[in-house]
Short mmCIF file of C-alpha atoms in Angstrom, two decimals:
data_model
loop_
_atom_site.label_atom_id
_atom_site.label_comp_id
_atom_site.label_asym_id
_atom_site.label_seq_id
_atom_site.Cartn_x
_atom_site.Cartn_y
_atom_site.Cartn_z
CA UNK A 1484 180.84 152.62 74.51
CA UNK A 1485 177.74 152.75 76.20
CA UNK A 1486 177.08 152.02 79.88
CA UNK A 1487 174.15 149.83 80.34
CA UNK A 1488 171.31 151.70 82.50
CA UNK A 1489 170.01 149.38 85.28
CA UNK A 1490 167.65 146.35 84.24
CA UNK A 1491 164.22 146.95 84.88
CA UNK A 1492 162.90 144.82 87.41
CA UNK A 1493 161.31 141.10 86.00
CA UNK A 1494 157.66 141.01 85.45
CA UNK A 1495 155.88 138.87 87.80
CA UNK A 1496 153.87 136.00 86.82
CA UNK A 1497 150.04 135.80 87.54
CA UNK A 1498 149.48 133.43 90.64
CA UNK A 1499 153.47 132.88 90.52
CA UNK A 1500 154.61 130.02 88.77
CA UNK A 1501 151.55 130.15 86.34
CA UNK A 1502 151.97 130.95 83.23
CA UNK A 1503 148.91 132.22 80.72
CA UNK A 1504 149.10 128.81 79.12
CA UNK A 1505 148.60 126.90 82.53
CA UNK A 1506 146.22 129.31 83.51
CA UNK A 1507 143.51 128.79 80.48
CA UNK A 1508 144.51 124.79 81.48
CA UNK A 1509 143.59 125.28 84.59
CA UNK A 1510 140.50 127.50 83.74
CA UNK A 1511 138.96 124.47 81.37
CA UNK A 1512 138.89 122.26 83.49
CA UNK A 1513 137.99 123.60 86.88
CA UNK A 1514 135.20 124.69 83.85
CA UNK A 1515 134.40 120.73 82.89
CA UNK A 1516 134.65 119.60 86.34
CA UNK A 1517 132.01 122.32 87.46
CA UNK A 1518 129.76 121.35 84.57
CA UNK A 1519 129.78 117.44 85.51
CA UNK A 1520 129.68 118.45 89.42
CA UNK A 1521 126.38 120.46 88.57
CA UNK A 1522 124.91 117.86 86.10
CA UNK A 1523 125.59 115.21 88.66
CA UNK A 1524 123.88 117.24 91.71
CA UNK A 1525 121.14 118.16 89.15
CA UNK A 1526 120.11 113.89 88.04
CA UNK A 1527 120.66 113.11 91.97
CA UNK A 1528 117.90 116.43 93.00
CA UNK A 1529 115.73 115.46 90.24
CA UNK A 1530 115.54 111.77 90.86
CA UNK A 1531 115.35 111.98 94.52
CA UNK A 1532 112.10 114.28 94.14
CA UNK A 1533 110.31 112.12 91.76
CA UNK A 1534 111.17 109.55 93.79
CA UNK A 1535 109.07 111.17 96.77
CA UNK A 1536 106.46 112.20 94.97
CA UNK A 1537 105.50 108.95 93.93
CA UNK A 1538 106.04 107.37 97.61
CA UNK A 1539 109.02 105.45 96.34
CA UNK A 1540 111.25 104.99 99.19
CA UNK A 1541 115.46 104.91 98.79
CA UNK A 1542 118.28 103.52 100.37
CA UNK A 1543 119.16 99.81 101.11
CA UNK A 1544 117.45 98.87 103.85
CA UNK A 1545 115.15 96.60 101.87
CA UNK A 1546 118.37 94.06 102.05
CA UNK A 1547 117.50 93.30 105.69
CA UNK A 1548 113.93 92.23 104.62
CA UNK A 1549 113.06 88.65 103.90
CA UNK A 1550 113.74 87.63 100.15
CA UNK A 1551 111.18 85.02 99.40
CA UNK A 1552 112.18 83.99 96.34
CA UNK A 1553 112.90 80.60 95.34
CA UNK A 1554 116.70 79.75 93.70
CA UNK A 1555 116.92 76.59 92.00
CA UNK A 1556 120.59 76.43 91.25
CA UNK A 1557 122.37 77.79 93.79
CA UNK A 1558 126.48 77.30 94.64
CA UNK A 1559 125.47 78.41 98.87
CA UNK A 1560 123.05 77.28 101.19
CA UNK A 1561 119.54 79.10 100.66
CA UNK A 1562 116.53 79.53 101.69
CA UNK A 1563 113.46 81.99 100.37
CA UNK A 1564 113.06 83.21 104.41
CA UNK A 1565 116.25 84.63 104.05
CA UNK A 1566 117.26 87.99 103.13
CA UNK A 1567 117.81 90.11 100.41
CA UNK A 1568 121.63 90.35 101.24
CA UNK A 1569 122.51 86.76 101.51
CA UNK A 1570 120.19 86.69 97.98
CA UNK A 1571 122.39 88.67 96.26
CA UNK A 1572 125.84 86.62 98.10
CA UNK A 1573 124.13 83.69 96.47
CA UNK A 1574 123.68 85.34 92.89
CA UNK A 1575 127.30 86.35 93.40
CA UNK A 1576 128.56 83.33 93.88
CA UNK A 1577 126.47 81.86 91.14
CA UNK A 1578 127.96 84.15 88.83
CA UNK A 1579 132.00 83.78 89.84
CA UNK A 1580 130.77 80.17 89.52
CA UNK A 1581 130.38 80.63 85.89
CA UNK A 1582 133.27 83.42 85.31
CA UNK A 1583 136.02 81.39 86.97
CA UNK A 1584 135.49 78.10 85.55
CA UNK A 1585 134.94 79.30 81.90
CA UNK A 1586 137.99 81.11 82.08
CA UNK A 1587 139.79 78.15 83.10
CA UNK A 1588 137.95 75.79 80.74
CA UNK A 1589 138.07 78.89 77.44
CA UNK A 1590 141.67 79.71 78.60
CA UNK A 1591 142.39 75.50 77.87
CA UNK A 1592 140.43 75.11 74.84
CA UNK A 1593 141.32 78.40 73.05
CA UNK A 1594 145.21 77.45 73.68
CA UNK A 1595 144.31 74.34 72.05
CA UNK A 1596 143.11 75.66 69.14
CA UNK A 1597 144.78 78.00 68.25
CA UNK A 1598 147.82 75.99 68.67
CA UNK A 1599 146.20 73.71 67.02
CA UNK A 1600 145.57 76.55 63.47
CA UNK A 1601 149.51 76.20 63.08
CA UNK A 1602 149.60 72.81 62.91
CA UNK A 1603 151.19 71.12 59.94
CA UNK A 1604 148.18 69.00 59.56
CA UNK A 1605 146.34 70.49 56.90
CA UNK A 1606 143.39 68.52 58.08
CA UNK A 1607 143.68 69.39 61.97
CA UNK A 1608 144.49 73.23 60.85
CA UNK A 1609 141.47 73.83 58.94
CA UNK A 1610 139.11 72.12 61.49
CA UNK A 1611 139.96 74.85 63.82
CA UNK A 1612 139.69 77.63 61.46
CA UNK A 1613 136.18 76.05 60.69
CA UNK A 1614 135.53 76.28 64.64
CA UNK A 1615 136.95 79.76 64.92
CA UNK A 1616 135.25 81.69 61.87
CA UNK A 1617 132.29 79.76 62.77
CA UNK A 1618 131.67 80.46 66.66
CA UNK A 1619 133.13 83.92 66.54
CA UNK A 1620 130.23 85.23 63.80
CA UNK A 1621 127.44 83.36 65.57
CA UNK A 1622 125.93 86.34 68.20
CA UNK A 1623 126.42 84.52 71.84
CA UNK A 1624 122.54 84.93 72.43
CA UNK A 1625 122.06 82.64 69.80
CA UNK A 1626 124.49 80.04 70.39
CA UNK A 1627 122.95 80.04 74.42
CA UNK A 1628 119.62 79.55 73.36
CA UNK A 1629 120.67 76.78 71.02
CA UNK A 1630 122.71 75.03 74.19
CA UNK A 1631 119.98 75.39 76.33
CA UNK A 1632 116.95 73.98 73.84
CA UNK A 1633 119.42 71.52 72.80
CA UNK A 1634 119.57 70.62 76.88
CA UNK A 1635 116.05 70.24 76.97
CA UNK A 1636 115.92 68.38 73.97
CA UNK A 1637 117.93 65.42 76.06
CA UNK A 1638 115.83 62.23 76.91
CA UNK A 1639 114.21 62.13 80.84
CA UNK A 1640 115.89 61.13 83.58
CA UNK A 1641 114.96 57.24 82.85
CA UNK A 1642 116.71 56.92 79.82
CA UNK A 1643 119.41 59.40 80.92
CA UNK A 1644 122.18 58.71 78.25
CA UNK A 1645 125.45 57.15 80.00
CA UNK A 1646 128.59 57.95 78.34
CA UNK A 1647 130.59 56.05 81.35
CA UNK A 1648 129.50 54.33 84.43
CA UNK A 1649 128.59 57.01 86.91
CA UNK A 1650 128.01 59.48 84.57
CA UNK A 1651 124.27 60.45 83.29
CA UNK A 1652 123.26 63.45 80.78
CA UNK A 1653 119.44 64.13 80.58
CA UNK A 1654 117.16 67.39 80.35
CA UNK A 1655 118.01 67.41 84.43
CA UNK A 1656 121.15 68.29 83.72
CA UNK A 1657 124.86 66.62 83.33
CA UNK A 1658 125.10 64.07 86.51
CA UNK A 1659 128.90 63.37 87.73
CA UNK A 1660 130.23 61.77 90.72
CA UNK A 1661 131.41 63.81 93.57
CA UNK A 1662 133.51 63.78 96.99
CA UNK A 1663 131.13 65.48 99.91
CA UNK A 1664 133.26 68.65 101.02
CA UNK A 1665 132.86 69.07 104.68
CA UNK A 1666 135.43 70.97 106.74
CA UNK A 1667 138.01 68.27 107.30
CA UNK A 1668 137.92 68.32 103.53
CA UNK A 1669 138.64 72.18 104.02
CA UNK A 1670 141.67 71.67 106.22
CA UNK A 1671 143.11 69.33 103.97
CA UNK A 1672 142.45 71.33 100.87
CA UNK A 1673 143.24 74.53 102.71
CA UNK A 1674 146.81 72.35 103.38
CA UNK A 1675 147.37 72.24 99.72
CA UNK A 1676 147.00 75.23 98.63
CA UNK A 1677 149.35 76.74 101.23
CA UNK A 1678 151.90 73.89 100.04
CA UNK A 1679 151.39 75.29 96.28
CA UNK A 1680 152.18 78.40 97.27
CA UNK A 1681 155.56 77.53 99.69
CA UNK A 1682 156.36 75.62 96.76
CA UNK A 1683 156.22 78.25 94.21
CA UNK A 1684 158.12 80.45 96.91
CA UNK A 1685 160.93 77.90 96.79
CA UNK A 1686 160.93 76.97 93.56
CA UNK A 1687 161.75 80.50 92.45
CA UNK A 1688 165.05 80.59 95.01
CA UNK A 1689 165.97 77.65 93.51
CA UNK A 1690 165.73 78.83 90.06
CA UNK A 1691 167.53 82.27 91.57
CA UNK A 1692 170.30 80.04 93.02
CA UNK A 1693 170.84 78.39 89.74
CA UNK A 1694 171.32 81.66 87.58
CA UNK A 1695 173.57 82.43 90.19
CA UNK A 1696 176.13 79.30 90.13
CA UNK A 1697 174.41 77.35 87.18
CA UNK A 1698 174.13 74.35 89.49
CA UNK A 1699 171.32 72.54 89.23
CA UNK A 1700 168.73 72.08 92.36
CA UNK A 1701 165.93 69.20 92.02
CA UNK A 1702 162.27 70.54 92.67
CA UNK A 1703 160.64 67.83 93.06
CA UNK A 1704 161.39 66.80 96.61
CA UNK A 1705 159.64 70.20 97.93
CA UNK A 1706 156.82 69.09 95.64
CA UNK A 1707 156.82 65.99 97.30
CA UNK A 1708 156.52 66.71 100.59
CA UNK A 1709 154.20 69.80 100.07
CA UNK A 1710 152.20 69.08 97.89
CA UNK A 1711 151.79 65.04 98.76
CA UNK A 1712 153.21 64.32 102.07
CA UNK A 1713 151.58 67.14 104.43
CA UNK A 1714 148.10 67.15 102.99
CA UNK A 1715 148.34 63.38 103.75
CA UNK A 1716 149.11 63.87 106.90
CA UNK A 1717 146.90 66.40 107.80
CA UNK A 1718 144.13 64.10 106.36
CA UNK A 1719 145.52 61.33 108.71
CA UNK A 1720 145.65 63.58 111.42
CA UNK A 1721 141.86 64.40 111.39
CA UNK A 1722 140.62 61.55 110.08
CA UNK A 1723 138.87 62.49 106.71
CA UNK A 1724 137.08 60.10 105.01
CA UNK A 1725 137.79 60.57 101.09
CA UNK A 1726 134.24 58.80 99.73
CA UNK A 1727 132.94 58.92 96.29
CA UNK A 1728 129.15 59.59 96.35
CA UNK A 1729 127.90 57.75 93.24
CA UNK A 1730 124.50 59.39 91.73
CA UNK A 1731 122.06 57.08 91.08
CA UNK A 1732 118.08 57.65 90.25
CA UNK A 1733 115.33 57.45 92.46
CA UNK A 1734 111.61 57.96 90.78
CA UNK A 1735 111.83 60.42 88.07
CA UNK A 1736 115.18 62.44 89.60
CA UNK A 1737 118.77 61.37 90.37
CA UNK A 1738 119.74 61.07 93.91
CA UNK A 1739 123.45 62.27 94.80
CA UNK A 1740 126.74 62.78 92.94
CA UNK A 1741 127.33 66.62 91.28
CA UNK A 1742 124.27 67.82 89.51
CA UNK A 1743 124.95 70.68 86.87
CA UNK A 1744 121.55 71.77 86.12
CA UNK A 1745 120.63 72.39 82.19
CA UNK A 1746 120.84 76.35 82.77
CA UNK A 1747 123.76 76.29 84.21
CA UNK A 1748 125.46 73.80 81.79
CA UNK A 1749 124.09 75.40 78.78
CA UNK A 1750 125.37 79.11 79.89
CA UNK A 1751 128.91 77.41 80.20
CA UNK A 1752 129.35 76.04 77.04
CA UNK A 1753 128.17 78.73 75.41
CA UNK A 1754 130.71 80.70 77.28
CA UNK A 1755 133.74 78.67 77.27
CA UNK A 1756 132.95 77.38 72.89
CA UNK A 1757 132.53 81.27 71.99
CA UNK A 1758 135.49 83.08 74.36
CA UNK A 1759 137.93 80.20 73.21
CA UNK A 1760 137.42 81.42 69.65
CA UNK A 1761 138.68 84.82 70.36
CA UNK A 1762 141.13 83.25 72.66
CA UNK A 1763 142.70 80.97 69.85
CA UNK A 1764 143.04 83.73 67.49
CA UNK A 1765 145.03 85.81 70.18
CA UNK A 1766 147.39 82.91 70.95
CA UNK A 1767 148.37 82.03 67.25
CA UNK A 1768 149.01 85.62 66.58
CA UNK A 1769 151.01 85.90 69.67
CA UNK A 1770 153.32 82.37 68.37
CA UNK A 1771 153.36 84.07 64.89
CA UNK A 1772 154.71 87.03 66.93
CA UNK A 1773 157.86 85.35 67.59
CA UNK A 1774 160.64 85.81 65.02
CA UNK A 1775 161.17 83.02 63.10
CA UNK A 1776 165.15 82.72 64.29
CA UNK A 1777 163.60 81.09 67.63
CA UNK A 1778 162.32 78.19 66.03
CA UNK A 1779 165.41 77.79 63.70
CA UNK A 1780 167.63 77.65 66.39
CA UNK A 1781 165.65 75.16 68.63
CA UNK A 1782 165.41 73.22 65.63
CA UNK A 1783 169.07 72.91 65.01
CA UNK A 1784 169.73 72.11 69.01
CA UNK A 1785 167.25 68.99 68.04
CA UNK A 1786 164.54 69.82 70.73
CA UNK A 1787 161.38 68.18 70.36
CA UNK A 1788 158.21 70.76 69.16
CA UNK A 1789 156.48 70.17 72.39
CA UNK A 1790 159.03 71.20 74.28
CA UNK A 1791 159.95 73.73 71.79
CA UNK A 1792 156.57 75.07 72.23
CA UNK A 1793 155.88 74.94 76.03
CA UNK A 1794 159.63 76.04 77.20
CA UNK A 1795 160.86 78.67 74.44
CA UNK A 1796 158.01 79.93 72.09
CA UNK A 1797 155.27 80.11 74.61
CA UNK A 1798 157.00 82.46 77.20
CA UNK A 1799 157.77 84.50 74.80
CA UNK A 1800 154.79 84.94 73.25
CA UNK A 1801 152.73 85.48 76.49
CA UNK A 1802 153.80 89.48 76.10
CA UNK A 1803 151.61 89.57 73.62
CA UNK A 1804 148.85 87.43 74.16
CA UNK A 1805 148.33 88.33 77.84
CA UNK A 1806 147.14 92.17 77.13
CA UNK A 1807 144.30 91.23 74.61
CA UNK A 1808 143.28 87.79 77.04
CA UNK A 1809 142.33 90.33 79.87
CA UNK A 1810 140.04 91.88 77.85
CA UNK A 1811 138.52 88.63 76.63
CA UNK A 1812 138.27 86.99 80.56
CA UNK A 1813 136.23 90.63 81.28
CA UNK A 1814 133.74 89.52 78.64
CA UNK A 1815 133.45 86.45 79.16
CA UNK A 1816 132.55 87.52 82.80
CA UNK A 1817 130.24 90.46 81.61
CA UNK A 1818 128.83 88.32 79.04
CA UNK A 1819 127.43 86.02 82.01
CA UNK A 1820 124.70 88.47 82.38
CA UNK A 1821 122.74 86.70 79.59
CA UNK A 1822 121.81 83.87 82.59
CA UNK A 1823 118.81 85.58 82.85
CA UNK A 1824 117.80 84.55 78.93
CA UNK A 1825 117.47 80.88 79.85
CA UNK A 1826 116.92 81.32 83.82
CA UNK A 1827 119.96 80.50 85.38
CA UNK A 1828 119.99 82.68 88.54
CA UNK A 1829 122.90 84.56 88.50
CA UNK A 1830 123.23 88.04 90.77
CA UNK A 1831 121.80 90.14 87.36
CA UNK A 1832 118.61 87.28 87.75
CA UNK A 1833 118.17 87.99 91.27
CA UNK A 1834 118.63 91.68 91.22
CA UNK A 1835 116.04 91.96 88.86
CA UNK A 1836 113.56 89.85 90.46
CA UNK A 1837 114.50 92.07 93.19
CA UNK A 1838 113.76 95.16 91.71
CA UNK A 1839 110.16 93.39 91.06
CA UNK A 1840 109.33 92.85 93.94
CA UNK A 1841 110.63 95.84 96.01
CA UNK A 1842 110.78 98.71 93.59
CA UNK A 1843 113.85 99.49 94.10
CA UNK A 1844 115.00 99.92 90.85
CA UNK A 1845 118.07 102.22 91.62
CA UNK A 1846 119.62 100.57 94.79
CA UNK A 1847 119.87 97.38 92.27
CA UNK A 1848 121.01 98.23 89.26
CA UNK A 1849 123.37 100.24 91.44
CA UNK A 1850 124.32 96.42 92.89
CA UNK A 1851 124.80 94.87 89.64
CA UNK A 1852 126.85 97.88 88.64
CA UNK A 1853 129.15 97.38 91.93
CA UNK A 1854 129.48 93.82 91.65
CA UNK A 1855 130.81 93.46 87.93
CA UNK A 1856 133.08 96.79 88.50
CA UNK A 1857 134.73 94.93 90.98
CA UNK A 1858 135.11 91.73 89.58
CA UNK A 1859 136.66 93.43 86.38
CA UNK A 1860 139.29 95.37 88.14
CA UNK A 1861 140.15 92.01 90.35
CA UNK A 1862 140.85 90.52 86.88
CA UNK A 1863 142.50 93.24 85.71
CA UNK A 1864 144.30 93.85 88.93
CA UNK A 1865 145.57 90.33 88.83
CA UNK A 1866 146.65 90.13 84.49
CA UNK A 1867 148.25 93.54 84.70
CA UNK A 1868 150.73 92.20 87.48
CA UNK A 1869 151.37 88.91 85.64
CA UNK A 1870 152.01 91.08 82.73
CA UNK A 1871 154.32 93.53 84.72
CA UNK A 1872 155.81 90.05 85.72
CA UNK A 1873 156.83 88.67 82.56
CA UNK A 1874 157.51 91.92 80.64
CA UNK A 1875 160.62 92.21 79.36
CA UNK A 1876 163.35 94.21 80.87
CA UNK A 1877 165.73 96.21 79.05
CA UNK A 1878 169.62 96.76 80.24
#
């Protein structure tokens, strides 16, 4: 037998724990990073000295300045002595205007439809195909104009068309009644919303306690008193005063009620008819994604389709339709941007017109940048947690 000499000592790695692998890792990309550090530095140097040799100054202090330009449509109070800033709060505002209602209203109609594709009426069915294959290969652009010289196309304000009493369509724009909002309104409002969300807070221990047991706990009594009683009371309490103001027209313009101007009208149709197409395909492929056995089985329990639908084949299908509607709520809030087509001042409208007049091309596209990054992660903040939410867990 031989004895076994003593082991050599082990060889020690380069920079310890490092290996050669995780050193050429590390080596490509402290080598990337470096490269996009220096081209970064390189665009800011070279911009900043062709900006002073042709006099141009930077920074944002031009949003202290006085705007002077007229908005027609606007959601906030404005005036063009105000500044820059509170111009851009106002595009802002003009643009979520758009974005959150024509997610509501494409979220509605798209559901609809593409419900609507699985129908067993054959004529109902291929109606919405018709409206999906149509909309979806018609470019946006186009379908905007065509809303918006369709708008203009409407008779004047004296022969305003009226559907229903109250309600006037013209080329000034679709006329509705409206409630004045004042803060009492606020309060009350403000009232109800906190109620919704106490509410949903409750509701959910109920449903908890339920699992728990399996007794049953009534709802509706929270919903009651929340949502009904204490905004009634609060509106008692400060003595709001719910009117109706009725529009009606004075000389060649209407006086009162809602006024959605033809811009702003034409950019949400457009928006809401062309999202909802994408949006109805993405629902009826998330129903188809549900395995047949579902339906079978609610069918032999004798439940009615509608409640079929809403209680055991829709919540199931929202894990799939949910991660491809995010994307379509971004572009429908990206694709606002095309206000500036027909003239609906939205913040991409006013940055521009800021850029005109200031020069400061940089500090607002920079704006416009900022303001639709953030907007997009909000959504996307807010669909990947109501995702997370109704994923399903595995045991």
């Amino acid at each position: 037998m031989t004895s076994d000499g003593p082991r050599p000592p082990p060889r020690r790695r380069f920079f310890g724990a490092f290996g050669q692998r995780e050193l050429k890792g590390l080596f490509w990309q402290v080598l990337v990073v470096g490269i996009v550090v220096a081209v970064i530095v390189f665009l800011w140097s070279n911009t900043v000295t062709n900006l002073s040799v042709r006099r141009i100054t930077t920074g944002f202090a031009f949003l202290g300045r006085e705007a002077g330009m007229p908005i027609a449509d606007s959601l906030l109070a404005y005036n063009p002595r105000d500044s820059y800033l509170w111009a851009f709060v106002v595009g802002i505002a003009n643009t979520l205007r758009v974005a959150v209602i024509g997610i509501v209203l494409a979220t509605i109609l798209g559901t609809v439809i593409g419900i609507s594709r699985l129908s067993a009426n054959w004529l109902l069915s291929r109606l919405a195909a018709v409206y999906v294959e149509t909309l979806r290969d018609i470019p946006l652009l186009l379908q905007l104009l065509f809303w918006y010289v369709l708008m203009q196309a409407l008779p004047a304000a004296r022969a305003a068309w009226r559907p229903i009493e109250g309600v006037f369509l013209s080329n000034r724009g679709f006329i509705l009644p409206a409630i004045p909002i004042g803060t009492p309104q606020l309060w009350v409002l403000g009232t109800a919303v906190l109620g919704l969300v106490v509410f949903y807070v409750i509701r959910r221990r109920l449903i908890a306690q339920q699992m728990r047991d399996g007794k049953p706990r009534p709802a509706w009594p929270f919903a009651l008193g929340l949502l009904v009683v204490l905004p009634a009371a609060v509106s008692v309490l400060l003595g709001v005063a719910w009117t109706i103001e009725w529009p009606e027209l004075r000389g060649f313009n209407f006086v009162g009620g809602l006024t959605l101007a033809p811009e702003y009208f034409a950019l949400l149709i457009a928006l809401v008819t062309y999202t909802s197409a994408f949006i109805a395909e993405i629902v009826r492929s998330g129903i188809q994604s549900v395995p047949r056995g579902q339906w079978d089985a609610a069918n032999a329990l004798g439940l009615r389709r509608s409640f079929m639908l809403r209680q055991i084949i829709l919540p199931q299908a929202l894990r799939v339709i949910v991660p491809p509607m995010t994307s379509q709520y971004l572009n429908l809030t990206k694709n606002s941007s095309l206000a500036v087509a027909i003239g609906y001042q939205d913040v991409v409208s006013i940055a521009n017109t800021t850029l005109n007049q200031t020069g400061q091309a940089i500090e607002a596209i920079a704006l416009i940048m900022a303001v639709f990054l953030t907007i997009s992660l909000g959504i996307s903040f807010f669909m990947n947690w109501y995702n997370s939410r109704i994923a399903l867990v595995e045991r």
